[in-house]
CSV table of C-alpha atoms in Angstrom, one decimal:
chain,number,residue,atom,x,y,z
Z,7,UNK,CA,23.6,-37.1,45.1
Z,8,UNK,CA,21.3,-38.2,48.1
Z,9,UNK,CA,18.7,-41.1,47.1
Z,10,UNK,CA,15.2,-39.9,46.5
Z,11,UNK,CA,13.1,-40.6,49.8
Z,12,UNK,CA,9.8,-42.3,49.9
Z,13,UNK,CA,8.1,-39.7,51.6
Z,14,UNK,CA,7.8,-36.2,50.9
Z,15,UNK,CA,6.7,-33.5,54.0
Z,16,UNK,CA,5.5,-30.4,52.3
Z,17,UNK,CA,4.8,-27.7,54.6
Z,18,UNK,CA,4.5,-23.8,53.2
Z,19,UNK,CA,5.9,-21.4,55.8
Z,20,UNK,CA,3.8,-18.2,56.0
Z,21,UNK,CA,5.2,-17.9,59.7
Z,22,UNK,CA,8.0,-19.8,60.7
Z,23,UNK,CA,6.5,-19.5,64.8
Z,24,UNK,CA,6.9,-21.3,68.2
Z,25,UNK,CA,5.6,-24.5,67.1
Z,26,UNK,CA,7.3,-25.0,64.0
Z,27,UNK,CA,9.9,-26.6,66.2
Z,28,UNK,CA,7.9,-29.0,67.9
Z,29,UNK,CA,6.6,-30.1,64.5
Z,30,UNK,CA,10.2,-30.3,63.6
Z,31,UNK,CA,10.8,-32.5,66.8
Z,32,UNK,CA,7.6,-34.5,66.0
Z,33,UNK,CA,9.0,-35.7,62.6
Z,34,UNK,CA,12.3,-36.5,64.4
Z,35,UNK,CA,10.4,-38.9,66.1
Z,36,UNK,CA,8.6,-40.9,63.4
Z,37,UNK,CA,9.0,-44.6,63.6
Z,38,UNK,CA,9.3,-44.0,59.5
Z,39,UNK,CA,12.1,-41.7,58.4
Z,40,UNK,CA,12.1,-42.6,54.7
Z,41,UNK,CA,10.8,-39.2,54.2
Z,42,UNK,CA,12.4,-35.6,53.6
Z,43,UNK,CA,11.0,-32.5,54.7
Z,44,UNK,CA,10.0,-29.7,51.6
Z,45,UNK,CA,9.2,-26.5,52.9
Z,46,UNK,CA,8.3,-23.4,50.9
Z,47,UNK,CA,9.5,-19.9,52.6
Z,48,UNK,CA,6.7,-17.6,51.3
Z,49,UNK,CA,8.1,-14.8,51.4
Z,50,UNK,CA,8.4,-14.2,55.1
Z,51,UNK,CA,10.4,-12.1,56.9
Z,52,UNK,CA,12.4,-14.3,59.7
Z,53,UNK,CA,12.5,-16.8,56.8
Z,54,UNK,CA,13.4,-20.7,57.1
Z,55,UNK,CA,16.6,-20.1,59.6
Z,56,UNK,CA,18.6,-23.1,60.5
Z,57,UNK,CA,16.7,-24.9,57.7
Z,58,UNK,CA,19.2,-24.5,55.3
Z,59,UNK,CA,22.1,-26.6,57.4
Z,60,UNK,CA,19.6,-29.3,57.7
Z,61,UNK,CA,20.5,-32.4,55.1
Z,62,UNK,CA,17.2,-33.8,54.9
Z,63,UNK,CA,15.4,-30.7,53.9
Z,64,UNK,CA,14.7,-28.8,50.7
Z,65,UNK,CA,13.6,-24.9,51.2
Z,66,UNK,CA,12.3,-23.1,48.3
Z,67,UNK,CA,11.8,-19.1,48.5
Z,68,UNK,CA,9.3,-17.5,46.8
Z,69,UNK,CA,10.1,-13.4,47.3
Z,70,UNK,CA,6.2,-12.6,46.7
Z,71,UNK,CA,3.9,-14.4,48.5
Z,72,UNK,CA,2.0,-17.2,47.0
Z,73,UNK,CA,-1.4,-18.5,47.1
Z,74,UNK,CA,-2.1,-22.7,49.2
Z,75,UNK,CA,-2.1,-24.5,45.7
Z,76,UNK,CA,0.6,-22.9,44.3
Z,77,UNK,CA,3.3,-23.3,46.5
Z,78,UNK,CA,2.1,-26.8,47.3
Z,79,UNK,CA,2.1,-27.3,43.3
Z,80,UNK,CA,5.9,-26.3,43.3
Z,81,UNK,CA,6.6,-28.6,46.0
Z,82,UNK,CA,4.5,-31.2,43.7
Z,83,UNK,CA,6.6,-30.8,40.9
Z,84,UNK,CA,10.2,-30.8,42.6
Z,85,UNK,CA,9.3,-34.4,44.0
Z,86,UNK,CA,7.7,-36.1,40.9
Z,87,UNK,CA,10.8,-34.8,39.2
Z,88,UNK,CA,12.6,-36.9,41.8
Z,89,UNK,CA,10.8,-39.6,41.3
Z,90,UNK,CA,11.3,-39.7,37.2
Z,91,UNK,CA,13.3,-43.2,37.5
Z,92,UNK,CA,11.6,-44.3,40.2
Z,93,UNK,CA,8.0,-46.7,41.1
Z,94,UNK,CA,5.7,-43.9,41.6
Z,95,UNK,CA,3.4,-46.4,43.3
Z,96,UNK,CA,5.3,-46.4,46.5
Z,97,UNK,CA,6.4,-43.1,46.9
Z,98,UNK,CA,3.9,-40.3,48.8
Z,99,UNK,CA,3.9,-37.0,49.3
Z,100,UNK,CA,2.2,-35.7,53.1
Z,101,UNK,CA,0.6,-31.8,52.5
Z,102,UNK,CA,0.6,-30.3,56.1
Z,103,UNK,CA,1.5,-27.4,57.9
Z,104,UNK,CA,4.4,-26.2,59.8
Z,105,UNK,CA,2.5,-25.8,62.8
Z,106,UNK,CA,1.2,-29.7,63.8
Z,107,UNK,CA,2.6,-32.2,65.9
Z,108,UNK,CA,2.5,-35.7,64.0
Z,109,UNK,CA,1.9,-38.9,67.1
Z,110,UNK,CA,5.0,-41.2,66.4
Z,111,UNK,CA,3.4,-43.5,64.4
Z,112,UNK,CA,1.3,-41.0,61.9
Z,113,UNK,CA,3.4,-41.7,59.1
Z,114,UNK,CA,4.0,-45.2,59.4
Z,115,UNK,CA,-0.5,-45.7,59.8
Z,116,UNK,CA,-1.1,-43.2,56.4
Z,117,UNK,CA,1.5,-45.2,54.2
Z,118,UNK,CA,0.1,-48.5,55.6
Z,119,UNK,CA,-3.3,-47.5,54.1
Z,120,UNK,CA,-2.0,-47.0,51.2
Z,121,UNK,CA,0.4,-50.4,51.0
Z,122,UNK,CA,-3.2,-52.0,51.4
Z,123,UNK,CA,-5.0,-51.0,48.2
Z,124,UNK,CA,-3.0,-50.0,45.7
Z,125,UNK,CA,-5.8,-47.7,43.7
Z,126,UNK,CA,-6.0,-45.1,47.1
Z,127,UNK,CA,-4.8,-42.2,46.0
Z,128,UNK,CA,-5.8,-39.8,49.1
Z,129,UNK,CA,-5.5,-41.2,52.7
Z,130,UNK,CA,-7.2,-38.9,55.7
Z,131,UNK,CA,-5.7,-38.4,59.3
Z,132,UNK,CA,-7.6,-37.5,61.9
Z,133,UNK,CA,-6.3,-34.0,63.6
Z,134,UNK,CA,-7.3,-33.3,66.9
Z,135,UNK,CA,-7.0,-30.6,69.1
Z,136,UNK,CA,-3.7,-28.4,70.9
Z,137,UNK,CA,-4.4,-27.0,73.7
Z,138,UNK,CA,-1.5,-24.4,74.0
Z,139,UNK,CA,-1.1,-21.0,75.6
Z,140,UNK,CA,1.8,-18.7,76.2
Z,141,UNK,CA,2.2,-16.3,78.8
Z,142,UNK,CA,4.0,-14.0,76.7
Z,143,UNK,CA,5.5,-14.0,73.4
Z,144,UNK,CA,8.5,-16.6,72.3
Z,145,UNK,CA,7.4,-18.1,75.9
Z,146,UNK,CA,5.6,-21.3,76.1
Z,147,UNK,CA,3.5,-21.6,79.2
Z,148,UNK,CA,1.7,-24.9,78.5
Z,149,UNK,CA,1.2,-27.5,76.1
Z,150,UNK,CA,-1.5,-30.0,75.8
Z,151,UNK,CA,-2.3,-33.1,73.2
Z,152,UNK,CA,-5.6,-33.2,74.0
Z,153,UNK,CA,-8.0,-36.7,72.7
Z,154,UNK,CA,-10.8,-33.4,71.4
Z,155,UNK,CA,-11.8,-34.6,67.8
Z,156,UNK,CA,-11.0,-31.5,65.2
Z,157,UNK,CA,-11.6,-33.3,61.6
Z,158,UNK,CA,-11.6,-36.8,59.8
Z,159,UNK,CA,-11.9,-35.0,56.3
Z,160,UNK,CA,-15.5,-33.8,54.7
Z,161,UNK,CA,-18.4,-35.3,53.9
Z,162,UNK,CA,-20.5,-34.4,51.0
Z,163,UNK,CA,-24.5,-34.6,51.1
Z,164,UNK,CA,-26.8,-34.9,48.1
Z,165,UNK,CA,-27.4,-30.7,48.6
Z,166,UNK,CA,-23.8,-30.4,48.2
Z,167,UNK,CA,-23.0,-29.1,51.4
Z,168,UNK,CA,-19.6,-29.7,53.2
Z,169,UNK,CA,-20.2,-31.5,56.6
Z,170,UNK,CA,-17.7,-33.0,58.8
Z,171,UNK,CA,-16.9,-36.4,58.5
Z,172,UNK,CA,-16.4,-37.4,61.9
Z,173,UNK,CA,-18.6,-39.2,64.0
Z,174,UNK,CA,-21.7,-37.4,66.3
Z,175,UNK,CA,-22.7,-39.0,69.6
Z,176,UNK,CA,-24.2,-42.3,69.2
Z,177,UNK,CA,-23.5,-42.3,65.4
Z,178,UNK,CA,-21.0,-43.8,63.0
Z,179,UNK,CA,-18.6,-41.9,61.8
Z,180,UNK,CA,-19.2,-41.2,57.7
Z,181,UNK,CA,-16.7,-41.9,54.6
Z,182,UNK,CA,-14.5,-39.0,53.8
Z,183,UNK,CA,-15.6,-37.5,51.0
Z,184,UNK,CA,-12.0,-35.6,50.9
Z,185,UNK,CA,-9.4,-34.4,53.6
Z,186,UNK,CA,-9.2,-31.3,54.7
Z,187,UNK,CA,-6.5,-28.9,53.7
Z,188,UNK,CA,-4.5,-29.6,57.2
Z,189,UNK,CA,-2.8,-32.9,56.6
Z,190,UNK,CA,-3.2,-35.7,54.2
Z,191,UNK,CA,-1.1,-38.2,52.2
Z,192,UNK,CA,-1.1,-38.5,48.2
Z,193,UNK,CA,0.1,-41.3,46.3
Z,194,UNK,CA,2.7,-39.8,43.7
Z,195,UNK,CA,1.7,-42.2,40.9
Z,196,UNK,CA,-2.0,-40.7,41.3
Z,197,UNK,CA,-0.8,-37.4,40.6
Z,198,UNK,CA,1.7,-38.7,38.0
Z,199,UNK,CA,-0.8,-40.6,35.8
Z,200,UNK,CA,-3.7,-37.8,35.5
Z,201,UNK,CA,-1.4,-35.1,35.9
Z,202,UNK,CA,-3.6,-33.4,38.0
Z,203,UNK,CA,-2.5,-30.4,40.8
Z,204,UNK,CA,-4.2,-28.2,42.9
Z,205,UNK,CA,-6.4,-26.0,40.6
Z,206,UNK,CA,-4.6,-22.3,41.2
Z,207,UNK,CA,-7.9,-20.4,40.6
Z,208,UNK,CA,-9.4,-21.7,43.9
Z,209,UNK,CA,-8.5,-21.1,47.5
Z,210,UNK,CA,-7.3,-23.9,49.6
Z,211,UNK,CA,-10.2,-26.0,50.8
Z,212,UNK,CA,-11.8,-25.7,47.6
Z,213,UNK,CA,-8.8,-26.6,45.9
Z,214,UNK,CA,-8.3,-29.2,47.9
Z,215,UNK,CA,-11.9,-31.0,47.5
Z,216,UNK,CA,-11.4,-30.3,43.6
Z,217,UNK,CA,-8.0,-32.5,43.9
Z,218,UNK,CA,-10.1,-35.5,45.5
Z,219,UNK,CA,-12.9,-35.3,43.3
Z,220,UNK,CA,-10.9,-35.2,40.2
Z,221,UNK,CA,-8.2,-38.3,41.6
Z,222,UNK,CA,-12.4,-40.1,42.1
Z,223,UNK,CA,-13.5,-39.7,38.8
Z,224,UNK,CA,-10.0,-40.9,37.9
Z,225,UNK,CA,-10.7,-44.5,39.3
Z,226,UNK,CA,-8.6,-43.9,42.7
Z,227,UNK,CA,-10.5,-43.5,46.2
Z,228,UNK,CA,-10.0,-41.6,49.4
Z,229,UNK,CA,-8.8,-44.0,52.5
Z,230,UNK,CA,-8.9,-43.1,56.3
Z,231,UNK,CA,-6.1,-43.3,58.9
Z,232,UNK,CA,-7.9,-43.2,62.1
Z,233,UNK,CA,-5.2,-44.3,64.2
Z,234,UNK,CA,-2.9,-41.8,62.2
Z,235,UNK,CA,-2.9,-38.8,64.6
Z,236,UNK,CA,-2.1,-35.2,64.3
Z,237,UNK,CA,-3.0,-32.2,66.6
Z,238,UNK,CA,-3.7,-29.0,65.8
Z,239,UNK,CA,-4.0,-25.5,67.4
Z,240,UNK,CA,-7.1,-24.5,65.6
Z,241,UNK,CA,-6.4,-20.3,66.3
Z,242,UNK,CA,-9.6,-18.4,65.0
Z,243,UNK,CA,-10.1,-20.7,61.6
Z,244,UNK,CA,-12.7,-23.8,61.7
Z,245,UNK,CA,-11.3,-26.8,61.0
Z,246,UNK,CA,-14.7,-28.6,60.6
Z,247,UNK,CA,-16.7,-26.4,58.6
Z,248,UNK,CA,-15.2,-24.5,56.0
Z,249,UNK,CA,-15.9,-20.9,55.5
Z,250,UNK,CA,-18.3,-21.2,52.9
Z,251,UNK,CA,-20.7,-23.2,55.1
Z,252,UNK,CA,-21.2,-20.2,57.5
Z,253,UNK,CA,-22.5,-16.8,57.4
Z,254,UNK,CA,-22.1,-14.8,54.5
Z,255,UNK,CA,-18.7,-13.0,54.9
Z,256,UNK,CA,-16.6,-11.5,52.5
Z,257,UNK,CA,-14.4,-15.2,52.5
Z,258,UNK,CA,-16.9,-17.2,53.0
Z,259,UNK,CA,-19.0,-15.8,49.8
Z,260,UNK,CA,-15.6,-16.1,47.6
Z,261,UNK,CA,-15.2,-20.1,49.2
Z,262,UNK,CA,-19.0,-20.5,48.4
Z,263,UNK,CA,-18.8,-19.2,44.6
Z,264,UNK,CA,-15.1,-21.2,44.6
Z,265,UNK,CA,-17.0,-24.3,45.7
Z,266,UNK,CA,-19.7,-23.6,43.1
Z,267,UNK,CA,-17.0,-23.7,40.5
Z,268,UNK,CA,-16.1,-27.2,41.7
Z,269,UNK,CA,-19.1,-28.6,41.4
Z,270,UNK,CA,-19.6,-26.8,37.6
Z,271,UNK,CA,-16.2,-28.9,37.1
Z,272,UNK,CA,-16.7,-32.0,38.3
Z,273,UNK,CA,-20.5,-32.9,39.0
Z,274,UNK,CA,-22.4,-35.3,37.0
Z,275,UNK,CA,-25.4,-33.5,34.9
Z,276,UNK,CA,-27.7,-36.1,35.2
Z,277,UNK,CA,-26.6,-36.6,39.5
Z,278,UNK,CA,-27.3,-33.0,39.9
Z,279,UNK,CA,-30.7,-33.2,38.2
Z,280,UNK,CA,-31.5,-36.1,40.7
Z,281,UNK,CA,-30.4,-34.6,43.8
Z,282,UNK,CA,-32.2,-31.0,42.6
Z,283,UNK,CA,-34.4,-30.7,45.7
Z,284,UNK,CA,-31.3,-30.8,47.8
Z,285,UNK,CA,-28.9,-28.7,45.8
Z,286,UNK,CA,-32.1,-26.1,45.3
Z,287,UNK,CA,-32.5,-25.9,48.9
Z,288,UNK,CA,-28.7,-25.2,49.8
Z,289,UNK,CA,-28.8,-22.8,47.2
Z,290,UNK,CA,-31.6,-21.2,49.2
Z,291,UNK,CA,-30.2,-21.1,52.1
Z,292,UNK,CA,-27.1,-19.5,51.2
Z,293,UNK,CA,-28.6,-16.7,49.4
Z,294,UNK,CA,-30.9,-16.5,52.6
Z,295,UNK,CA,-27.7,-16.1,54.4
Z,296,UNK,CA,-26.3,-13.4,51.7
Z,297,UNK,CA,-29.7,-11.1,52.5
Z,298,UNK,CA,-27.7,-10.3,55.9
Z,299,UNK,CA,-24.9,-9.0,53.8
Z,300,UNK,CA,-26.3,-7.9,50.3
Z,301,UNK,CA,-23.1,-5.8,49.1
Z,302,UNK,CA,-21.2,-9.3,49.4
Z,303,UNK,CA,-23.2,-10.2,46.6
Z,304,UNK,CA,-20.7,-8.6,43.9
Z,305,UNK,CA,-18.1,-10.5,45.3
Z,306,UNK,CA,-19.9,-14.1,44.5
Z,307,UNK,CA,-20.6,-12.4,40.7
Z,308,UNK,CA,-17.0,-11.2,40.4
Z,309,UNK,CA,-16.0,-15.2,41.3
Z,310,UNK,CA,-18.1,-16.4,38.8
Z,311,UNK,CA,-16.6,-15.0,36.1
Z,312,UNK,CA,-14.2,-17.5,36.2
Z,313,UNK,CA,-17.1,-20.2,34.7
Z,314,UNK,CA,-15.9,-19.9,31.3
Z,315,UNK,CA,-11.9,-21.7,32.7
Z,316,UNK,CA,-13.8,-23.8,34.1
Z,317,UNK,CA,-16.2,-25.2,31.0
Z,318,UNK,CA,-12.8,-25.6,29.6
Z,319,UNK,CA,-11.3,-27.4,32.1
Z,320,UNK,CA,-14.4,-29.7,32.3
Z,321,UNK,CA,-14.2,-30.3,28.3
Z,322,UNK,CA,-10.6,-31.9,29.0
Z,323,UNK,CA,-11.6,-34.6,31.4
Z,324,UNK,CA,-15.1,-35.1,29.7
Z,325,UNK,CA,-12.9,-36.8,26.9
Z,326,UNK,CA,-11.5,-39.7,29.2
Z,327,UNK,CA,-13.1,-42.4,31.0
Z,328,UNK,CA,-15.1,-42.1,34.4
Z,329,UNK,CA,-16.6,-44.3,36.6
Z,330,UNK,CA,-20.2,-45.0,36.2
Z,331,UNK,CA,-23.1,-42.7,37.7
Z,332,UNK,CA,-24.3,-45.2,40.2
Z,333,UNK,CA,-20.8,-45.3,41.7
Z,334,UNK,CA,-20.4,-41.8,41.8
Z,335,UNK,CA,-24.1,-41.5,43.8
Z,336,UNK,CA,-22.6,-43.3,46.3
Z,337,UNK,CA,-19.9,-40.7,47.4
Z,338,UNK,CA,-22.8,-38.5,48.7
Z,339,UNK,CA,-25.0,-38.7,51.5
């Protein structure tokens, strides 16, 4: 039986396109190749092809297609089982997408992060922006890795609102509050000790900024890879600002009420009473924004019938131990 790896590549295939070979040829190139590639066919039609004769990758089918969290939660679960016998503390698990193109070094940088403080249990890349167009389909015309800045993670402020980490002209750039659903690198032992996943009721980024918050209030922190570089073709979908940060749409109201749900979940009582004036006046704006698009509005009720699984859920991590309120100010801005 082949040793377990130290790095786990989860990618779910939705569509296996043109540059899921480049990102295959990307990895080929990594200056670190302790890892093994973990893909989830969801239920596509072309499927995972020449997958199958490759050694160092796992494919697992699913023959209805799956929600973000819950394929990456099956992937999750194969590797920890993996890892059973095994120091959890140096083994990682990279959640990206079949579609990127990692810079040689990108796993080598994330890892290093991590070797430095042992309680990260999130590191950040930064993605950055393909330029690629094709003059016809299957046919790659051209293919640029630009230096355009996409995403270094989210930032939260005391309002609650999702802004984007990176840096504006003349500014600093801010401490990830957590990585976007694109790329990042978790620390298996982080997952392994709280036994925590990505929250199936919620949609990706939401699920995602649940899983940092909840590894947070579990005493680990979120690190940055700068020089840990992958570019992406952004397509239609902001890689920025999530949905629920823009106009009231029929996703962005279900992100917004998703995001809400997080916040019910995870968010200090006595932090929100501080930062009122600021979570009042996002509040305002988005239902300012929902006046544009008033039949959306059932939508955002239908969402929040999920409060009660989420009390619940809150109960179970009220009984352990969190860090202390002037800590947790500090994650927002």
């Amino acid at each position: 039986m082949q040793a377990a790896k130290r790095v786990y590549i989860h990618v779910i295939g939705n569509d296996f396109g043109n540059l899921f070979l480049d990102f295959l040829s990307s990895l080929k190139e990594q200056t670190l190749q302790d890892f093994q590639l973990a893909v989830v066919d969801n239920a596509t039609l072309e499927g995972a092809g020449s997958l199958n004769e490759r050694p160092n990758t796992v494919v697992l089918r699913n023959i209805k297609k799956q929600s973000f969290s819950r394929c990456h939660n099956q992937l999750m679960r194969l590797a920890l089982a993996r890892w059973q016998d095994v120091d959890a503390t140096d083994r990682f698990i990279l959640i990206t997408r079949p579609d990127v193109i990692l810079s040689p070094k990108t796993l080598e940088h994330l890892v290093s992060v991590m070797e430095k403080d042992p309680k990260c249990g999130l590191v950040v890349p930064r993605l950055l922006r393909a330029k690629i167009t094709f003059v016809e389909e299957g046919e790659r015309h051209e293919f640029d890795l630009t230096r355009e800045e996409l995403s270094r993670g989210y930032a939260l402020t005391r309002g609650r609102r999702i802004i984007p980490a990176e840096a504006k002209e003349g500014e600093a750039s801010l401490q990830p509050f957590a990585p976007t659903p694109h790329a990042f690198l978790v620390r298996a032992a982080a997952l392994k000790e709280t036994g925590l996943e990505l929250d199936e009721l919620f949609s990706k980024v939401p699920a995602v900024l649940d899983l940092a918050w909840n590894l947070r209030l579990a005493g680990w922190s979120v690190g940055e890879a700068p020089e840990a570089t992958i570019w992406l073709e952004p397509y239609q979908e902001s890689t920025r600002v999530p949905a629920c940060m823009h106009l009231a749409s029929a996703s962005a109201v279900d992100e917004y009420a998703e995001w809400r749900l997080v916040q019910t979940k995870n968010d200090t009582i006595l932090l929100r009473v501080k930062h009122a004036p600021w979570i009042l006046g996002a509040c305002g704006l988005f239902l300012l924004r929902l006046t544009l698009r008033p039949w959306n509005g059932f939508r955002f009720l239908q969402k929040l019938s999920l409060y009660a699984k989420i009390r619940s859920k809150r109960r179970k991590r009220e009984r352990s131990q969190v860090p202390s309120r002037e800590i947790q100010e500090r994650w927002f801005i």
